[in-house]
CSV table of C-alpha atoms and ligand atoms in Angstrom, one decimal:
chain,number,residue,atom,x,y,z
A,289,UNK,CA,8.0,-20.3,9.2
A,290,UNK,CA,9.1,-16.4,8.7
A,291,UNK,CA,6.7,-14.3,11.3
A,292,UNK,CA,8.5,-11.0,10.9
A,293,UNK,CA,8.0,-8.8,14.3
A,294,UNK,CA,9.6,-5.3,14.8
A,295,UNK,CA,8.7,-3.8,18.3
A,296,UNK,CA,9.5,-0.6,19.4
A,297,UNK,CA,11.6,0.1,16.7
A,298,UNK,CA,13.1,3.8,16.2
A,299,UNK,CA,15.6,5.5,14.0
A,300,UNK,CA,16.9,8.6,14.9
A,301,UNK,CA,18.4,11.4,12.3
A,302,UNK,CA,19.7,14.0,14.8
A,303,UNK,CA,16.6,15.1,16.7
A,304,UNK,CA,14.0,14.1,14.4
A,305,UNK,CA,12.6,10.0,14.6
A,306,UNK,CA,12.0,9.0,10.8
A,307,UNK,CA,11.0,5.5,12.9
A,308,UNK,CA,9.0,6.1,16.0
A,309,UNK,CA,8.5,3.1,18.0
A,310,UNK,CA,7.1,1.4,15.5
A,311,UNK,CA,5.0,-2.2,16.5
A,312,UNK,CA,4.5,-4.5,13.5
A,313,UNK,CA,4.1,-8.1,13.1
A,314,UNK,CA,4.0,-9.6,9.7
A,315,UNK,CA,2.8,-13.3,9.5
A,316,UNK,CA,4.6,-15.9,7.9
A,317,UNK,CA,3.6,-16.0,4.5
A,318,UNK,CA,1.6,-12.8,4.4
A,319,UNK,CA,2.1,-9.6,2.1
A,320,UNK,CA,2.3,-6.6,4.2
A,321,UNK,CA,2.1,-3.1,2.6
A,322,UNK,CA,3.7,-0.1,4.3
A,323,UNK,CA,1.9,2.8,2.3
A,324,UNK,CA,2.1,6.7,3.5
A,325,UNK,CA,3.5,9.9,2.1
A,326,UNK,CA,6.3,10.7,1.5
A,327,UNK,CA,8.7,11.2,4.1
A,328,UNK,CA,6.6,9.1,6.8
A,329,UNK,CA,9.4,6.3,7.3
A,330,UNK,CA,8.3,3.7,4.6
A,331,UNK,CA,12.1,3.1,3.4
A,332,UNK,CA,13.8,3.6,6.1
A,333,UNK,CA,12.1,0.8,8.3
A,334,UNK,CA,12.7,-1.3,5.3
A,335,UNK,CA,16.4,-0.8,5.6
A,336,UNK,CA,16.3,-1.5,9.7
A,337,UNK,CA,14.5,-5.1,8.1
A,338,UNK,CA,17.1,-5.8,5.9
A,339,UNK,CA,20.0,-4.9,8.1
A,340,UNK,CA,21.2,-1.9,6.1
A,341,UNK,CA,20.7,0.9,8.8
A,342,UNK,CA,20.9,0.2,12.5
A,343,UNK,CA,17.8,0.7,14.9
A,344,UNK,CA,18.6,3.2,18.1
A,345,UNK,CA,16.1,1.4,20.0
A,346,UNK,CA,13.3,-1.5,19.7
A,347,UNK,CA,13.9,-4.9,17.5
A,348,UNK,CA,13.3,-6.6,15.0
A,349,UNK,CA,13.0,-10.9,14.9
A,350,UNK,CA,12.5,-13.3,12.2
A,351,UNK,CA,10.4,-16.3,13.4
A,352,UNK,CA,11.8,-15.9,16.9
A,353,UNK,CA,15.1,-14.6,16.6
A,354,UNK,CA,16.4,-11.5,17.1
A,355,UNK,CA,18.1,-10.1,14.1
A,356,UNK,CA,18.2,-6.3,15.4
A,357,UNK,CA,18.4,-4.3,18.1
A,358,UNK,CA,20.3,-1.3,19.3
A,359,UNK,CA,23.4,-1.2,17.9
A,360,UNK,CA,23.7,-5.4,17.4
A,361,UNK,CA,22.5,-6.6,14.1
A,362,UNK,CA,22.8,-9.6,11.8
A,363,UNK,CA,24.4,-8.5,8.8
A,364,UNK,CA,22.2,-8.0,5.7
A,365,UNK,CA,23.9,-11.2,3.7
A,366,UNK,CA,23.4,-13.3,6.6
A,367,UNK,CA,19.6,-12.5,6.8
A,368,UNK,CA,18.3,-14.7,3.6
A,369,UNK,CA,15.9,-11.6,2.6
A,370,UNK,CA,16.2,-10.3,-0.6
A,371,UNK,CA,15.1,-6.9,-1.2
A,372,UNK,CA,13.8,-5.0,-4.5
A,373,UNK,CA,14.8,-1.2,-5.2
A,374,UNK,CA,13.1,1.4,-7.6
A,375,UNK,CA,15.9,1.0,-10.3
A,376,UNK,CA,16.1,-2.7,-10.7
A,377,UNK,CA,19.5,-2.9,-9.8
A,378,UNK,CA,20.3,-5.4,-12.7
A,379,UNK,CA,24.3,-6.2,-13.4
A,380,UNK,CA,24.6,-4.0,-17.1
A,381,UNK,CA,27.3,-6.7,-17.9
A,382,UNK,CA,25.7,-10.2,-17.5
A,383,UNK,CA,22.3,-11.9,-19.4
A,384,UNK,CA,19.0,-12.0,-18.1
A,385,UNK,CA,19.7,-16.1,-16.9
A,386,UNK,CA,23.1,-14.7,-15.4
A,387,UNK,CA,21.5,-11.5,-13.6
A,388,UNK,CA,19.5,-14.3,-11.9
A,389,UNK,CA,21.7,-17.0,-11.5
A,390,UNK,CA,23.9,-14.6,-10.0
A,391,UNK,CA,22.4,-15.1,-6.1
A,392,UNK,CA,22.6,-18.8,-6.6
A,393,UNK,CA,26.5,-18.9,-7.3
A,394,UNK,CA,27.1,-16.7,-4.8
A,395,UNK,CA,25.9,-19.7,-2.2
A,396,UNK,CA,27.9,-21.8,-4.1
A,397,UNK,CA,25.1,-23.9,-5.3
A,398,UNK,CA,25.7,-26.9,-7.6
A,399,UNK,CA,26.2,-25.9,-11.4
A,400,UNK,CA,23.5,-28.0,-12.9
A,401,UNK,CA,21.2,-27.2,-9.8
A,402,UNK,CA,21.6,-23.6,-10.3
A,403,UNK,CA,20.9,-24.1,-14.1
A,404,UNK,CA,17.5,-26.0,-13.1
A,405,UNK,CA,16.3,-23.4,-10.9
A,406,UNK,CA,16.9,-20.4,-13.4
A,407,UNK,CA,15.5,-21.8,-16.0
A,408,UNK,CA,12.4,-23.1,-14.0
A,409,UNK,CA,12.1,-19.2,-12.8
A,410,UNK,CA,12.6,-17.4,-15.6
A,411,UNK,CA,9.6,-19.9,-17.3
A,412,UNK,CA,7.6,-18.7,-13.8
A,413,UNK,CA,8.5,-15.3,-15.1
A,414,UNK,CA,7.6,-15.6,-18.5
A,415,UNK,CA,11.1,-14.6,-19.4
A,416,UNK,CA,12.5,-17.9,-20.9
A,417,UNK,CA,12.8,-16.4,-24.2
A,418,UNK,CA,14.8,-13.4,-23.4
A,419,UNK,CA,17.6,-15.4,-21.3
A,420,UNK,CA,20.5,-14.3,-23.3
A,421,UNK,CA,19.9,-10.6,-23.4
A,422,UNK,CA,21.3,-7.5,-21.5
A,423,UNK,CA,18.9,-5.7,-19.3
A,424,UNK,CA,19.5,-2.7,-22.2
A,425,UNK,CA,17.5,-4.8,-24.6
A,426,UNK,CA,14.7,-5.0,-22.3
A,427,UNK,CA,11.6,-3.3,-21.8
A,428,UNK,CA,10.9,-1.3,-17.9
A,429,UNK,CA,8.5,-3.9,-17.3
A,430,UNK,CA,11.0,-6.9,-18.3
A,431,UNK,CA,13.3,-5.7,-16.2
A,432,UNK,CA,11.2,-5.3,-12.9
A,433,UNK,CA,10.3,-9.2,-13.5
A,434,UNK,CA,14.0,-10.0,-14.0
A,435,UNK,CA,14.5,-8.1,-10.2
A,436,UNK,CA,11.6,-10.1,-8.9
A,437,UNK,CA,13.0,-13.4,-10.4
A,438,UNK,CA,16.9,-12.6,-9.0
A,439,UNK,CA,15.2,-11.6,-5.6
A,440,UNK,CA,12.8,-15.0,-5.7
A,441,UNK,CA,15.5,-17.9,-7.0
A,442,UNK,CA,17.4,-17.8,-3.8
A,443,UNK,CA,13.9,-18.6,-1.7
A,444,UNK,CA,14.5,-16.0,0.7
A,445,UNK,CA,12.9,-16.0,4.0
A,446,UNK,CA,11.8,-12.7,3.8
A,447,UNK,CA,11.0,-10.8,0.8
A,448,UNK,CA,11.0,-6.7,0.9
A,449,UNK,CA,9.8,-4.2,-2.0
A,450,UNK,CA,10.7,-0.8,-2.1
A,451,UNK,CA,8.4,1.0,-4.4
A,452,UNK,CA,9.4,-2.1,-7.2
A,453,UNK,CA,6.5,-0.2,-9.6
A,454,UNK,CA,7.3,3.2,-9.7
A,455,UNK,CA,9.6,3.5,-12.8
A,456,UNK,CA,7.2,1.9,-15.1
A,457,UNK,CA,4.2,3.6,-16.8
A,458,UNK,CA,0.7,3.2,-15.8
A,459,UNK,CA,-0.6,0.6,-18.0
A,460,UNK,CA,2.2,-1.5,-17.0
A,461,UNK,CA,2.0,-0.8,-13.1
A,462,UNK,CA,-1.0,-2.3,-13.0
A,463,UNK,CA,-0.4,-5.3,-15.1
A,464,UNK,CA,2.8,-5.9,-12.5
A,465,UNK,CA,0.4,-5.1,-9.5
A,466,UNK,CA,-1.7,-8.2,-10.4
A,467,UNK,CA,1.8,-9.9,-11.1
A,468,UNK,CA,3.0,-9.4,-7.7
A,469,UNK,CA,0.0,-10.6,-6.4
A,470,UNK,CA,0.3,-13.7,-8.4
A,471,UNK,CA,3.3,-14.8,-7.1
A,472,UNK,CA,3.2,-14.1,-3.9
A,473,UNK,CA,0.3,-16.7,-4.0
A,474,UNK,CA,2.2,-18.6,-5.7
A,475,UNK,CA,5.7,-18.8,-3.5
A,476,UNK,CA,3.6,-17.2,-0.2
A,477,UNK,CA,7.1,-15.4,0.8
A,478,UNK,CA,6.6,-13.2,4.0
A,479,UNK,CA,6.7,-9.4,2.5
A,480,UNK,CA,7.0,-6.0,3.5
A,481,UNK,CA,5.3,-4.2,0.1
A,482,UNK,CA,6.7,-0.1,0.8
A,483,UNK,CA,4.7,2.1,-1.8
A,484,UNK,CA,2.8,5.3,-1.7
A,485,UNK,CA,0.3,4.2,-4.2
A,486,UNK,CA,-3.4,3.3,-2.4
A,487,UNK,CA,-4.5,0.9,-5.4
A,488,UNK,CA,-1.0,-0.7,-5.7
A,489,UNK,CA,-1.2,-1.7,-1.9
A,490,UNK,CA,-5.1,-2.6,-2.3
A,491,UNK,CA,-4.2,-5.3,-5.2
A,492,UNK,CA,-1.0,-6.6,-3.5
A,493,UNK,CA,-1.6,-7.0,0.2
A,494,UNK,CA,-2.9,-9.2,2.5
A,495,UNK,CA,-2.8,-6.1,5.0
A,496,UNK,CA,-2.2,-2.6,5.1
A,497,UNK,CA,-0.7,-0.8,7.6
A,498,UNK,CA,-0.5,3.0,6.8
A,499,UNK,CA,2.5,5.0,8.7
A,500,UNK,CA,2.1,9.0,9.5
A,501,UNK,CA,5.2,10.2,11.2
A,502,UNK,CA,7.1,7.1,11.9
A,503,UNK,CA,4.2,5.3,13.1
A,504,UNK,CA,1.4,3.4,12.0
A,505,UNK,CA,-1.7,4.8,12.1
A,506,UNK,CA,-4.2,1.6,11.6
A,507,UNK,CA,-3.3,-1.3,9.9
A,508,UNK,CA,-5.8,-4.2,8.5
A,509,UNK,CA,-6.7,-5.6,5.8
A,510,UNK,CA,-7.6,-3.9,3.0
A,511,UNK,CA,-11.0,-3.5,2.9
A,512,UNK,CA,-11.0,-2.8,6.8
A,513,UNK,CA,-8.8,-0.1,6.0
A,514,UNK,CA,-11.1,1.6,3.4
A,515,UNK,CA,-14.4,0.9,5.2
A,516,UNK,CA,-13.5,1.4,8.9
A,517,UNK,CA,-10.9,4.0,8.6
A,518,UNK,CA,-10.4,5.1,12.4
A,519,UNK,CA,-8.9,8.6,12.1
A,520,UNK,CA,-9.4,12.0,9.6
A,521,UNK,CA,-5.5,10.8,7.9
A,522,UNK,CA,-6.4,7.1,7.1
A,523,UNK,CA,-9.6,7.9,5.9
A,524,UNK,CA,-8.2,10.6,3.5
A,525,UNK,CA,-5.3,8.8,2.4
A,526,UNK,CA,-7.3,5.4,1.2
A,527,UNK,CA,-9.9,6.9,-1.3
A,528,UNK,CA,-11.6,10.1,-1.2
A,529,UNK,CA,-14.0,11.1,0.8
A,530,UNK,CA,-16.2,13.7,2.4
A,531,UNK,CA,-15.2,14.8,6.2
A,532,UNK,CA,-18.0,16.8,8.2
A,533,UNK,CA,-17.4,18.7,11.3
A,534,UNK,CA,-19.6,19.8,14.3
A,535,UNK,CA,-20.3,18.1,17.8
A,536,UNK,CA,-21.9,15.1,19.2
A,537,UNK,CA,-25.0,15.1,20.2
A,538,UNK,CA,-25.5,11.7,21.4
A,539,UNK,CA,-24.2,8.4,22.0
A,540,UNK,CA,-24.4,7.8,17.4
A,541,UNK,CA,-25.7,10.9,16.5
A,542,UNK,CA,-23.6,14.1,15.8
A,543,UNK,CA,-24.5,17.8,14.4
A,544,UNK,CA,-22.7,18.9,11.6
A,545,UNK,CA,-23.6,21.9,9.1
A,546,UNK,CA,-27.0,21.5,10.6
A,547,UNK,CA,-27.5,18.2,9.1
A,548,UNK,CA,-28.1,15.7,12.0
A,549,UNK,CA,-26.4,12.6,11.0
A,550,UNK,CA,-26.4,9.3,12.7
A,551,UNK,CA,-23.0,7.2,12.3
A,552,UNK,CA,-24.1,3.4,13.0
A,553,UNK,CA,-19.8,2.8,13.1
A,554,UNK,CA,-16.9,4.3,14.8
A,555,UNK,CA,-16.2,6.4,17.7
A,556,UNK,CA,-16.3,10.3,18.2
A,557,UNK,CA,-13.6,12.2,20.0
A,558,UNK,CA,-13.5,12.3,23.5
A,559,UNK,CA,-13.2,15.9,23.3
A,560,UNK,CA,-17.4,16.0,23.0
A,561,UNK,CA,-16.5,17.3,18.7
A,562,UNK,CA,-17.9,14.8,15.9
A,563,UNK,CA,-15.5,14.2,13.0
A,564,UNK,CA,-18.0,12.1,10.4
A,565,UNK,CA,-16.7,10.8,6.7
A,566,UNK,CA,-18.8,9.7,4.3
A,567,UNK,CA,-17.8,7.9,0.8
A,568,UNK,CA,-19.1,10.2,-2.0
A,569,UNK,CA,-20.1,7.4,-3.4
A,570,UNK,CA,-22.6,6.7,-0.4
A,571,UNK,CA,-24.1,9.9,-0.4
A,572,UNK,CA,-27.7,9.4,-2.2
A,573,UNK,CA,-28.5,12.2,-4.5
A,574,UNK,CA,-32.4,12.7,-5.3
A,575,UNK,CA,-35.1,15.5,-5.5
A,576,UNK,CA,-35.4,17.5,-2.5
A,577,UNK,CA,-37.5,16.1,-0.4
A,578,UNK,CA,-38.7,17.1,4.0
A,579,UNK,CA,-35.8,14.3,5.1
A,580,UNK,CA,-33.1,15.1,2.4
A,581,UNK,CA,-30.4,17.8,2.8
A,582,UNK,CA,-31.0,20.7,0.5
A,583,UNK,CA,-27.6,21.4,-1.7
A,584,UNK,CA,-27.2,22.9,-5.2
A,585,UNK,CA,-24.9,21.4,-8.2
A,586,UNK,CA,-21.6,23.2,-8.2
A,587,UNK,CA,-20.2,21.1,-10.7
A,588,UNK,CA,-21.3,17.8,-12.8
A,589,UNK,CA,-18.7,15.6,-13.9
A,590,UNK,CA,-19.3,12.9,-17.0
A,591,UNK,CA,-16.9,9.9,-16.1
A,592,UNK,CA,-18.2,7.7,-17.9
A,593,UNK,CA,-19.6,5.2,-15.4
A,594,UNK,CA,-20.4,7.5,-13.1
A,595,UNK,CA,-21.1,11.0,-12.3
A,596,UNK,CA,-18.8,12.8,-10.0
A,597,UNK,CA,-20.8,16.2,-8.6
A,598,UNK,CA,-19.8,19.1,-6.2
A,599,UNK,CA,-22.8,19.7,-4.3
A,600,UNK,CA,-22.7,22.7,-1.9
A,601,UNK,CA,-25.1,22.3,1.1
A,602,UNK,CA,-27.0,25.3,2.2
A,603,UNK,CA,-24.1,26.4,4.7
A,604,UNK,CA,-21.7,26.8,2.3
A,605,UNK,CA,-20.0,23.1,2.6
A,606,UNK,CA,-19.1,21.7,-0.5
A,607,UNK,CA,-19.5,17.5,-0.6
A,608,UNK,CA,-18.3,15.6,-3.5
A,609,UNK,CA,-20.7,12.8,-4.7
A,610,UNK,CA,-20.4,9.8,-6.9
A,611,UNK,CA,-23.6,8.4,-8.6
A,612,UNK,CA,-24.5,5.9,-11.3
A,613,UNK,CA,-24.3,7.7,-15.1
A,614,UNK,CA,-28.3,7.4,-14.7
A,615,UNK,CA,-28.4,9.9,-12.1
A,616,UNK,CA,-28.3,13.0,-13.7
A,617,UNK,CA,-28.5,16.9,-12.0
A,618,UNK,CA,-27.6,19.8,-13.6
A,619,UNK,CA,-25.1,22.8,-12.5
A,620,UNK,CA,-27.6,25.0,-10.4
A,621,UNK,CA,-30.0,22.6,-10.3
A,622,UNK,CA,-31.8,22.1,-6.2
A,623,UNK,CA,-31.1,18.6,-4.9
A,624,UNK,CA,-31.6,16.5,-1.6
A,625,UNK,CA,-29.0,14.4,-0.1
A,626,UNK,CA,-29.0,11.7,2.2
A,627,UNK,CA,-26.7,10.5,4.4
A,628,UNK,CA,-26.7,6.4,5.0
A,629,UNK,CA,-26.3,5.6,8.8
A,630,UNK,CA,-24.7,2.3,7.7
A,631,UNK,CA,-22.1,4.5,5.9
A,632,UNK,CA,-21.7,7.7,8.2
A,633,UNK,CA,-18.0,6.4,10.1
A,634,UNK,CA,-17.3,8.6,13.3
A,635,UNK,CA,-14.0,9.2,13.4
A,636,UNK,CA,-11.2,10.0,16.3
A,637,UNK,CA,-9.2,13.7,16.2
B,81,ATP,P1,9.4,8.5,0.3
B,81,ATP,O1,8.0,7.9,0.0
B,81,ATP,O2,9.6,9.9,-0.2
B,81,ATP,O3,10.5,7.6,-0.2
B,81,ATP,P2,9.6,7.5,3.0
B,81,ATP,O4,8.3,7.3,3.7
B,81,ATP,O5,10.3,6.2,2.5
B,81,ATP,O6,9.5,8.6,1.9
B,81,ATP,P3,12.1,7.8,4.5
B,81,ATP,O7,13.0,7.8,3.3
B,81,ATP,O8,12.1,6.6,5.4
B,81,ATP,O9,10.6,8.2,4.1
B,81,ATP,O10,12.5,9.1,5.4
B,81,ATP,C1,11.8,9.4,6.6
B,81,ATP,C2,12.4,10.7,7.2
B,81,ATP,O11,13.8,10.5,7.6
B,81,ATP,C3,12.4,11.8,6.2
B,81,ATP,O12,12.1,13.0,6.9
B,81,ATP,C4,13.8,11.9,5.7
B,81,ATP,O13,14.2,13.2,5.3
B,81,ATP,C5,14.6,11.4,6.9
B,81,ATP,N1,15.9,10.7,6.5
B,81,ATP,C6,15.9,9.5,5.8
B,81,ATP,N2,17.2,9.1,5.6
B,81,ATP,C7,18.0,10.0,6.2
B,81,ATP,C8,19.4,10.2,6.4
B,81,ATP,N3,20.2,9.3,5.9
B,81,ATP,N4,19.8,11.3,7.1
B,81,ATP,C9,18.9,12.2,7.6
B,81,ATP,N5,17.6,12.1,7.4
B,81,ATP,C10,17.1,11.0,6.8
């Protein structure tokens, strides 16, 4: 078992706290995405985890003991995690089967054992047939496989990714997404997943815990993350969506743009303002009608499968919308929208 629990954990650069007293726990066996913009502290509490940067305060413990805390750590090579960079890291030098061999010899496995275990990867890894190569000869995508297979051979206890998918191009990024997924339920390695990418961290994880300053803002599992965003930032930063403003005016309903609107989920401030989001995808565009809001058609977007409008209610507030490719409005065009209570989320300042 490899619960992973950092608590309290800060990193100071002069004054400012890239880590903020950060509280985390990742269960054993669990895929854990850090996700947040840039800057937020994504990498560097993956170096506190794998012993490359020193915490100034808080710690971190790998089922039970303490491997950090200020200014005492267990050295990285004695932590069994392995840990995946942007660039793949790959020796130039030695073949694909030597690259990941090369963690193996280093514990001074037996020969034929280490031979067995390659091999047996690699196959995982659908890389059998390029063994003998040099990382040159391969493709972006074969090399990110030939990291995750050097990082996975050696079983480590914990497994961390930093942004594995970003040098590849998008049709590949989201083949490897699945990938990732696919073996971690296949070798279930406890995993911290750092990325900035919403729908990378949505197909990977188990759970999501989204950082904003050093901290985390909510975490939870994916979907709880996208349908019961708790504050303006996480709701923003997993999907779009539509953010109204105005004050409550009782204990679910709230005033915003003179629309009354009646959130069956959440909490408002404290402050007596109302914060409501809404999906534009669960906003219901129709004919105007007495218990619609009246907008006008800004914009109409073909995508295809869908619609995507800019509807301007009457005070000026433009709301995005997403409706079937049946629902057709045109620019200019008077329409009603209604607002779901089952999807109106209040939302704290
Ligand atoms: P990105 O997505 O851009 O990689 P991140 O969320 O991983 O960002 P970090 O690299 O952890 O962010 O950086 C967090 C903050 O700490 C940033 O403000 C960064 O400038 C600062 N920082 C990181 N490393 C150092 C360092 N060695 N010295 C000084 N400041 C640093």
């Amino acid at each position: 078992m490899s619960r992973l629990e950092l608590a309290g954990l800060t990193k100071r650069f002069g004054a400012h706290a890239a880590v903020d007293a950060l509280d985390l726990t990742v269960d054993s066996g669990t895929l854990v995405s850090l996700l947040g913009p840039s800057g937020c502290g994504k990498t560097t509490t993956l170096r506190l985890v794998s012993g490359f940067a020193v915490p100034d305060a808080g710690s971190i413990s790998v089922a039970g003991q303490m491997v950090s805390s200020a200014g005492r750590i267990v050295p990285p090579e004695r932590r069994e995690m392995s840990m995946i960079f942007q660039s793949y890291a790959l020796w130039p030098h030695l073949t694909v089967a030597e690259n990941v061999a090369y963690g193996l010899k280093l514990r001074r496995q037996p020969r034929a054992e280490v031979e067995q275990r390659v091999r047996a990867m690699l196959e995982t890894m659908q890389l059998w047939p390029y063994e003998a190569r040099y990382p040159a000869e391969l493709s972006g995508g074969q090399q990110q496989r030939v990291g995750l297979a050097r990082a996975l051979v050696v079983e480590p206890k914990i497994l961390l990714l930093d942004e594995p998918l970003s040098n590849l191009d998008a049709n590949l990024r989201e083949d490897m997404r699945h990938e990732i997924r696919r073996l971690h339920d296949r070798f279930h390695y406890t995993t911290i997943y750092v990325t900035h990418d919403q729908a990378e961290a949505m197909t990977t994880s188990d759970m999501i815990a989204v950082m904003r300053d050093g901290k985390i803002e909510q975490s939870g599992s994916p979907e709880d993350i996208y349908e019961r965003p708790q504050t303006e930032f996480v709701a923003r930063f997993i999907g779009s969506t539509n953010i109204l403003r105005g004050r409550r005016a009782d204990a679910r309903d709230a005033e915003c743009d003179g629309l009354r609107l009646t959130c069956e989920t959440g909490d408002f401030p404290a402050d007596g303002g109302a914060i409501v989001s809404i999906r534009p995808h669960r906003i219901v565009l129709g004919a105007p009608a007495p218990d619609s809001a009246q907008a006008t058609v800004e914009r109409a977007v073909y995508l295809g499968a869908q619609w995507h409008y800019i509807a301007a209610l009457d005070s000026g507030t433009k709301l995005q919308v997403l409706t079937s490719s049946d629902t057709r409005a045109l620019v200019g065009e008077r329409v009603g929208l209604t607002f779901p209570p089952s999807h109106c989320r209040a939302l704290a300042r």
